[in-house]
Tab-separated table of C-alpha atoms and ligand atoms in Angstrom:
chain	number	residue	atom	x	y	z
V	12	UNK	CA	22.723	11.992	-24.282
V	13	UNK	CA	19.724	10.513	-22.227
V	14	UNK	CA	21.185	7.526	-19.510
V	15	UNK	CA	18.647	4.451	-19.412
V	16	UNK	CA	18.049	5.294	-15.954
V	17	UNK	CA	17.016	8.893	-16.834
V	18	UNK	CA	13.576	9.291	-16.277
V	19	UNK	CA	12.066	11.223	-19.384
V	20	UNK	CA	8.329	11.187	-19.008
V	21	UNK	CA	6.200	10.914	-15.701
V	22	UNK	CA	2.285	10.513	-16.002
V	23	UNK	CA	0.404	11.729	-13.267
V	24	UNK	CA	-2.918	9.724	-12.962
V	25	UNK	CA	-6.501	10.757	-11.697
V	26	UNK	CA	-10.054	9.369	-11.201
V	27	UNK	CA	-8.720	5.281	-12.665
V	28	UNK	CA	-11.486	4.912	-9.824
V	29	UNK	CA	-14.180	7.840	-10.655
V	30	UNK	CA	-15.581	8.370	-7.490
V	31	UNK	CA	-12.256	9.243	-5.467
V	32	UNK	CA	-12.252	12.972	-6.157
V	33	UNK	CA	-8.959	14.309	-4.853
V	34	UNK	CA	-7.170	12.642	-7.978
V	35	UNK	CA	-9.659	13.958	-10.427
V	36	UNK	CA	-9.427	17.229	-9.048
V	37	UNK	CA	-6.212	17.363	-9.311
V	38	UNK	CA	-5.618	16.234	-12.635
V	39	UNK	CA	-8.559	19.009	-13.718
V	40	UNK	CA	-6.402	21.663	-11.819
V	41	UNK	CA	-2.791	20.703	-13.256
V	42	UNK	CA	-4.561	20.224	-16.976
V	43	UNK	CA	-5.245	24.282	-16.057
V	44	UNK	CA	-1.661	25.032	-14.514
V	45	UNK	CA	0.358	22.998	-16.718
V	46	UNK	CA	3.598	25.167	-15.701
V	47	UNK	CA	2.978	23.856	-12.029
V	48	UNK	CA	3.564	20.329	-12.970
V	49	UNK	CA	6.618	20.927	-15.463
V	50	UNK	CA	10.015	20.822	-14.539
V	51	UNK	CA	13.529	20.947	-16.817
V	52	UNK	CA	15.004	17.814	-17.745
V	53	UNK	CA	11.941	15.334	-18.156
V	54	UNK	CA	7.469	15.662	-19.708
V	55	UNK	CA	5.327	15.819	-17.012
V	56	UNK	CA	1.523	14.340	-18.692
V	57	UNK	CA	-1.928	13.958	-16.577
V	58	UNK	CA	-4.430	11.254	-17.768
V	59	UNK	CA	-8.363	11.575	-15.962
V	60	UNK	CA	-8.177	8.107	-16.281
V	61	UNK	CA	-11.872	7.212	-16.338
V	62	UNK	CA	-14.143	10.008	-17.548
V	63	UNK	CA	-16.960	8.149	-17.987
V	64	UNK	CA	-17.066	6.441	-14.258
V	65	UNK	CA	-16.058	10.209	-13.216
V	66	UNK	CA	-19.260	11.712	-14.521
V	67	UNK	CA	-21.556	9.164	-12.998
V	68	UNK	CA	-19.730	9.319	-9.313
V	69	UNK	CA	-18.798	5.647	-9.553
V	70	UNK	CA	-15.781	3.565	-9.152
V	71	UNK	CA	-16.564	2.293	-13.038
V	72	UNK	CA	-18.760	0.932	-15.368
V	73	UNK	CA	-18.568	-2.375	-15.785
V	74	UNK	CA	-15.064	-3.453	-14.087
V	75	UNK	CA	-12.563	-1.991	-11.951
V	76	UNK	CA	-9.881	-0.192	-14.074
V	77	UNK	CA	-7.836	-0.319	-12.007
V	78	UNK	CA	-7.542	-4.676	-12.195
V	79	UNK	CA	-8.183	-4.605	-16.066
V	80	UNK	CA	-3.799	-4.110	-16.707
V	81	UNK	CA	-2.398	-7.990	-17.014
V	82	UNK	CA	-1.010	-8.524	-20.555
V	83	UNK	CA	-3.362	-11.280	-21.589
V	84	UNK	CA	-5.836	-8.738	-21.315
V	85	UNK	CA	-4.158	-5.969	-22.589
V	86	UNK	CA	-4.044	-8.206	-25.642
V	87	UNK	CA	-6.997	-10.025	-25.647
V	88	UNK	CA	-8.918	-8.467	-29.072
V	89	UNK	CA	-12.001	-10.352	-27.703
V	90	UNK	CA	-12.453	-7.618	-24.992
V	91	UNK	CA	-16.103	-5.712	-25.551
V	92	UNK	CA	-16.297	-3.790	-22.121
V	93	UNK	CA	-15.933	-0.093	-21.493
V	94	UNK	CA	-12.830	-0.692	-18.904
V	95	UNK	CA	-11.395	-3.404	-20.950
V	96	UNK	CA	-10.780	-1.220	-23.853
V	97	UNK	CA	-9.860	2.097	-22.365
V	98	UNK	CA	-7.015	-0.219	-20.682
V	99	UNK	CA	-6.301	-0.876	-24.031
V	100	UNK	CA	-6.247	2.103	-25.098
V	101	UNK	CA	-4.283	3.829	-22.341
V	102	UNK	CA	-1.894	0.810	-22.951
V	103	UNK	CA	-1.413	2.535	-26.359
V	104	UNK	CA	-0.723	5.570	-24.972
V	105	UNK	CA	1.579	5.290	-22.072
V	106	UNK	CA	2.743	1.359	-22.360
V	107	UNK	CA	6.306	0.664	-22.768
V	108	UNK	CA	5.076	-0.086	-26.376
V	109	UNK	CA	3.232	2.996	-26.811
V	110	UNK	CA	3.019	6.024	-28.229
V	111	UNK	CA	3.866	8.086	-25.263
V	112	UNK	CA	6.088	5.752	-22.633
V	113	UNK	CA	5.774	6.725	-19.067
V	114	UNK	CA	9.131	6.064	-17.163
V	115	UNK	CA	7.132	6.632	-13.995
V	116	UNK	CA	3.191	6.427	-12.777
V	117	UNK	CA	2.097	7.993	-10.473
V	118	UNK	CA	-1.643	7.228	-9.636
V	119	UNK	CA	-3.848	9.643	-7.256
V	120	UNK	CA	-6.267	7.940	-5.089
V	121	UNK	CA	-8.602	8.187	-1.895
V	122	UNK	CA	-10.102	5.616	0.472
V	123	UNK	CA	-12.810	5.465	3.187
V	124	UNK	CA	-10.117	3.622	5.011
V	125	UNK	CA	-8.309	5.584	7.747
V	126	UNK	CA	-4.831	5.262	5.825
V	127	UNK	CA	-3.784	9.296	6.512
V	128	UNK	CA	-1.851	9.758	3.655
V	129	UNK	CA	-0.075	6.616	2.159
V	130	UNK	CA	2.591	6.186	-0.536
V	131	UNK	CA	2.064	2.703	-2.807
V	132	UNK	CA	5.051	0.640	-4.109
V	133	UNK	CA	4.563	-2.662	-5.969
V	134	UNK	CA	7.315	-4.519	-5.360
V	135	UNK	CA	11.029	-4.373	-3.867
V	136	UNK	CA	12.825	-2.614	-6.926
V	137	UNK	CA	15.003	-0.131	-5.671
V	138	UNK	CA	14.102	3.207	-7.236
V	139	UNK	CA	10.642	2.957	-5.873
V	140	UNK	CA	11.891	2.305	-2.450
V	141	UNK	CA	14.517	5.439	-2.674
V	142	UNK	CA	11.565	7.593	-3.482
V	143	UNK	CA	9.455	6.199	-0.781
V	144	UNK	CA	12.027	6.831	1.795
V	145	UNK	CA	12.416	9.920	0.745
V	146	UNK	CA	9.111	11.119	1.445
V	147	UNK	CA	8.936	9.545	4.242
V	148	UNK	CA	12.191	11.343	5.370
V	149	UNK	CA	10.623	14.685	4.099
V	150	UNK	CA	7.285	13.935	5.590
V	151	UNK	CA	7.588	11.715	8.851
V	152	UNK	CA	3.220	11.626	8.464
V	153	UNK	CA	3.373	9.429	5.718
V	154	UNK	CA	2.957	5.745	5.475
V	155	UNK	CA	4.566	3.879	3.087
V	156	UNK	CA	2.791	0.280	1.748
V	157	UNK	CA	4.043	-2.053	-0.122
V	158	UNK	CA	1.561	-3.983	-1.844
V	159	UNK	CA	3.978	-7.031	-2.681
V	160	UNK	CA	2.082	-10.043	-4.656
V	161	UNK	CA	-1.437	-9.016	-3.864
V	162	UNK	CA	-1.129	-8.483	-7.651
V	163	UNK	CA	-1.070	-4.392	-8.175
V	164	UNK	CA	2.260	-5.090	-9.661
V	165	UNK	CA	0.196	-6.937	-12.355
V	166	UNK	CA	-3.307	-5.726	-12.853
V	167	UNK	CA	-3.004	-1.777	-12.121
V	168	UNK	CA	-2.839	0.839	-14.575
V	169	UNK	CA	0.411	2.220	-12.586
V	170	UNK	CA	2.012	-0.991	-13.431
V	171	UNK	CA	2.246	0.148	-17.197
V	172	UNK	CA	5.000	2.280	-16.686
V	173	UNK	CA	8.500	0.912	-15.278
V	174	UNK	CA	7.933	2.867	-12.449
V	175	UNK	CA	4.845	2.935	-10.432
V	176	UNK	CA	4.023	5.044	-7.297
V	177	UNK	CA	0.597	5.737	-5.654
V	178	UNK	CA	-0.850	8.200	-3.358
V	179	UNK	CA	-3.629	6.868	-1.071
V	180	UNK	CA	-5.515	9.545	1.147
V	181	UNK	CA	-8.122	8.872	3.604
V	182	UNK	CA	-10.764	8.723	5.124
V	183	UNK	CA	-12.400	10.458	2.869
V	184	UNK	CA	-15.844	9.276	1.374
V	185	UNK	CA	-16.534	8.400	-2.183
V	186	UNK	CA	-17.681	11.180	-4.497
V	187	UNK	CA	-16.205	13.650	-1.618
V	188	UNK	CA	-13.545	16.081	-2.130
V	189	UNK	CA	-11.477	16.898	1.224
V	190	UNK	CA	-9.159	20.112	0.833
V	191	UNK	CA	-6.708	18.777	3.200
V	192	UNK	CA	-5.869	15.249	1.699
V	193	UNK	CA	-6.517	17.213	-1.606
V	194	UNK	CA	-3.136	19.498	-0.572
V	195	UNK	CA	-1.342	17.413	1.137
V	196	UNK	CA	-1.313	14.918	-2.051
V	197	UNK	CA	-0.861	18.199	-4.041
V	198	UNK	CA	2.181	18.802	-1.953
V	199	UNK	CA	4.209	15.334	-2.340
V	200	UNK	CA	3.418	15.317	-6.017
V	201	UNK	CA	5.625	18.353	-6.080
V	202	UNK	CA	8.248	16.317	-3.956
V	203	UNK	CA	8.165	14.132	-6.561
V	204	UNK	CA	8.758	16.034	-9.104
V	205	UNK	CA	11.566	18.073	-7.443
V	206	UNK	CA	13.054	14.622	-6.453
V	207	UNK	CA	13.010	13.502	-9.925
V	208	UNK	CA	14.537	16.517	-11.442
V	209	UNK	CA	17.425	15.882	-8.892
V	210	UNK	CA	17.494	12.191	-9.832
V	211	UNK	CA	17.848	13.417	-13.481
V	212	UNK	CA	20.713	15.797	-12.579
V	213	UNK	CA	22.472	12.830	-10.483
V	214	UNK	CA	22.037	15.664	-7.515
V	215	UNK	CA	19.560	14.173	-5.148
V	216	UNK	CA	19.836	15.346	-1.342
V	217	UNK	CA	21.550	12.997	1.034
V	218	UNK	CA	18.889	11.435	3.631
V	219	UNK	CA	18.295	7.820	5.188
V	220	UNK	CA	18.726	4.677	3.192
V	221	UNK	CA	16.165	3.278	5.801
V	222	UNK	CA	12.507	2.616	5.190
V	223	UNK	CA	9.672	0.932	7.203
V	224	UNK	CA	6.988	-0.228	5.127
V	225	UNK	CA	3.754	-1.922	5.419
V	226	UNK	CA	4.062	-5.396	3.371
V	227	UNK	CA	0.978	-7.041	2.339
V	228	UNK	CA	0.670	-10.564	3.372
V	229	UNK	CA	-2.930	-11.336	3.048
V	230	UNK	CA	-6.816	-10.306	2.986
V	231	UNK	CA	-9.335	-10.782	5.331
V	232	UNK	CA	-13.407	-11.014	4.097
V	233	UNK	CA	-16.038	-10.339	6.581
V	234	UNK	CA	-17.083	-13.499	7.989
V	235	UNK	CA	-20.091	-14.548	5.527
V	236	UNK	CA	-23.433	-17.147	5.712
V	237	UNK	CA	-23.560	-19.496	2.818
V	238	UNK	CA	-25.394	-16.872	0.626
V	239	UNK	CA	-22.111	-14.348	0.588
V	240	UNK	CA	-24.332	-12.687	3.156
V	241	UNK	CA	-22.120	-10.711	5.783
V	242	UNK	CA	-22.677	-11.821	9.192
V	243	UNK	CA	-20.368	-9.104	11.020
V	244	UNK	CA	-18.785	-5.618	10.689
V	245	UNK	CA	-15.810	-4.711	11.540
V	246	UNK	CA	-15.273	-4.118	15.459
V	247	UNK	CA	-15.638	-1.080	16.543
V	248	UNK	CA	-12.436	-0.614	18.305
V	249	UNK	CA	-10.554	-1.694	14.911
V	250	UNK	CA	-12.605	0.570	13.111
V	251	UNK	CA	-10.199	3.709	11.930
V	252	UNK	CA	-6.876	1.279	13.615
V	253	UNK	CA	-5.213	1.296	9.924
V	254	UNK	CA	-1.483	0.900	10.154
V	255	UNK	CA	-1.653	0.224	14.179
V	256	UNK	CA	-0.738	-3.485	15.535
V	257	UNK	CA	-3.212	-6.446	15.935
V	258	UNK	CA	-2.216	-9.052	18.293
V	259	UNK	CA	-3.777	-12.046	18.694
V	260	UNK	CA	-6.933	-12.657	20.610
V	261	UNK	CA	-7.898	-8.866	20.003
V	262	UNK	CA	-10.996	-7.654	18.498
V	263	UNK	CA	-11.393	-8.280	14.753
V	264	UNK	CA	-15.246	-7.973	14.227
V	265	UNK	CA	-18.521	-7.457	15.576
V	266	UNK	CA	-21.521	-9.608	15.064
V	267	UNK	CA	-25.414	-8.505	14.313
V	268	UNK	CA	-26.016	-10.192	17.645
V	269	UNK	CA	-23.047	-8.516	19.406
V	270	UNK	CA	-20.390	-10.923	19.737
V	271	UNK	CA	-16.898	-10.336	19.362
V	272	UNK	CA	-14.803	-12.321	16.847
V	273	UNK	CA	-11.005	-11.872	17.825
V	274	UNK	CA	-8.211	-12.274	15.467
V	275	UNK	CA	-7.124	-15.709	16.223
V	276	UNK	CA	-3.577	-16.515	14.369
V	277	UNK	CA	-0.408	-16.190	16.708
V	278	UNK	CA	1.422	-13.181	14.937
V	279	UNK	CA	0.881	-9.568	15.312
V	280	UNK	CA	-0.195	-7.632	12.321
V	281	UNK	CA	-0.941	-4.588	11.117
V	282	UNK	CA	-4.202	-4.405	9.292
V	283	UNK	CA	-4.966	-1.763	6.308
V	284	UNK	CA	-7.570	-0.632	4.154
V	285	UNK	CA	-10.064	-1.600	6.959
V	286	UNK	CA	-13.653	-1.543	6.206
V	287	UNK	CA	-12.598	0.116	2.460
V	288	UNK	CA	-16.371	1.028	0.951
V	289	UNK	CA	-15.584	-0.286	-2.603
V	290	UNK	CA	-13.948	-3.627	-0.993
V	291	UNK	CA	-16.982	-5.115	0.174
V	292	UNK	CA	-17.977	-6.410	-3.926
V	293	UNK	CA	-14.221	-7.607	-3.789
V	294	UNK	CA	-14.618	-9.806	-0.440
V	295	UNK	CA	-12.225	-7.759	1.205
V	296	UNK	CA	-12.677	-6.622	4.857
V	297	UNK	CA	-9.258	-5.242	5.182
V	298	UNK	CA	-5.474	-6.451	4.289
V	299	UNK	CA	-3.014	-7.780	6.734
V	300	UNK	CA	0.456	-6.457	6.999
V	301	UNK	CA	3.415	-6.957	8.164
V	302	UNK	CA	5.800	-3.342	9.485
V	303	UNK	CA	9.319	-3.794	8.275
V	304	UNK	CA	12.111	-1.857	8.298
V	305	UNK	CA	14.701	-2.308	5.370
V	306	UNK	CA	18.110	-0.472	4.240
V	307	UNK	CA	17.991	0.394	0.629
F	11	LIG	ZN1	-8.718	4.006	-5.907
């Protein structure tokens, strides 16, 4: 007899954005080596998310996949564009209502951003939160984000499954494949799978119930003219400074002309995904964080 909690399938996600190579790769390699990706008590499935995007080195088509997940849409028959309806579709495959349920997503990216190698949760829900602490217990390299209501816990394909986790390595350039993010994410996905075989023989190690995590509290766009036109890059000594504190007054970003624009509200933060190459479309410049530590 199968507990609800049991996790009984696990979808392993590459290239939803098909121009960050280390999850495509990945995907192509474990499609080859199924056996290194299967373990006893639960289905282990990969999914090259976007093919299409893949082939022509982009992030997509017409929309980012990786925002096309809210219901409405999901449901929305009107839908005519390429990432609209392979949503739908892989919402047929892997939704709680479809075919193939994933208990648990776990999505492979990359960034330009200097993020080292970062785990994703959505939200607060425990399970998650276990994992994440344990890799960060395995690991101590790895950063752990928590992208609260910035609304992955809505839009993203990860956010299909009851459980979501992603793996975020950079900096690594789009359409670039890096051998030592491309391992290291190798390696925790093992972890993972390891830890969930435990989980699903109630026989997981003992380690720390604590956790500090990054927690998204806002984003920042570049400052802009009143044509959307940027005005000023990112400062060079915040360039690279993912994950490290911001106090106020300090450097934020640089202007054509050379002047410095500090960061001007009274809290320290901790910035992430700075200067991200596929966030200037989105009006993103980087996200603002805040570093807590919780007990799970
Ligand atoms: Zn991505």
């Amino acid at each position: 007899m199968k507990l609800n909690s049991q996790i009984n399938r696990v979808l392993i996600v590459g290239g939803t954005h098909g121009n960050e190579f280390t999850g495509v790769y990945l995907i192509k390699f474990f499609q080859q080596y199924p056996e290194l990706i299967r373990r006893t008590n639960f289905e282990t499935v990969t999914l090259l998310a976007n093919p299409q995007a893949f082939s022509a080195v982009r992030r997509y088509i017409n929309k980012d996949l990786n925002r096309c997940f809210r219901r409405q849409s999901l449901e929305d028959s009107t839908l005519a564009n390429y990432e609209d309806l392979l949503a739908q579709k892989i919402d047929h495959m892997f939704g709680q209502n479809g075919e193939n349920p994933a208990d648990l997503i776990l999505d492979l990216h990359s960034t330009t951003a200097n993020m080292g190698v970062t785990i994703i949760v959505d939200n607060d829900e425990p399970f998650s939160l276990q994992l994440a602490a344990y890799l960060s217990y395995i690991n101590p390299f790895i950063k752990v984000y928590n992208s609260g209501n910035s609304g992955r816990s809505l839009n993203s394909l990860r956010s299909l499954a009851k459980f979501s986790i992603a793996i975020e390595v950079g900096s690594v350039p789009q359409g670039v494949l890096n051998a030592d993010f491309f391992l290291k994410t190798q390696t925790i996905i093992y972890t993972i799978l390891d830890y969930l075989e435990q989980y699903n023989y109630h026989n997981l190690p003992a380690f720390p119930n604590t956790l500090v995590f990054y927690k998204y509290l806002e984003t920042i766009d570049f400052p802009r003219n009143e044509h959307g036109e940027i005005q000023a890059m990112i400062h060079p000594q915040l360039q690279f400074k993912d994950y490290e504190p911001l106090n106020p007054g300090e450097p934020l970003f640089l202007t054509f002309a050379g002047q410095t624009i500090p960061y001007t509200a009274n809290l320290t933060t901790y910035p992430v995904f700075i200067n991200e190459a596929a966030y200037y479309e989105k009006g993103i410049a980087m996200y603002l964080t805040d570093k807590q530590q919780i007990t799970i």
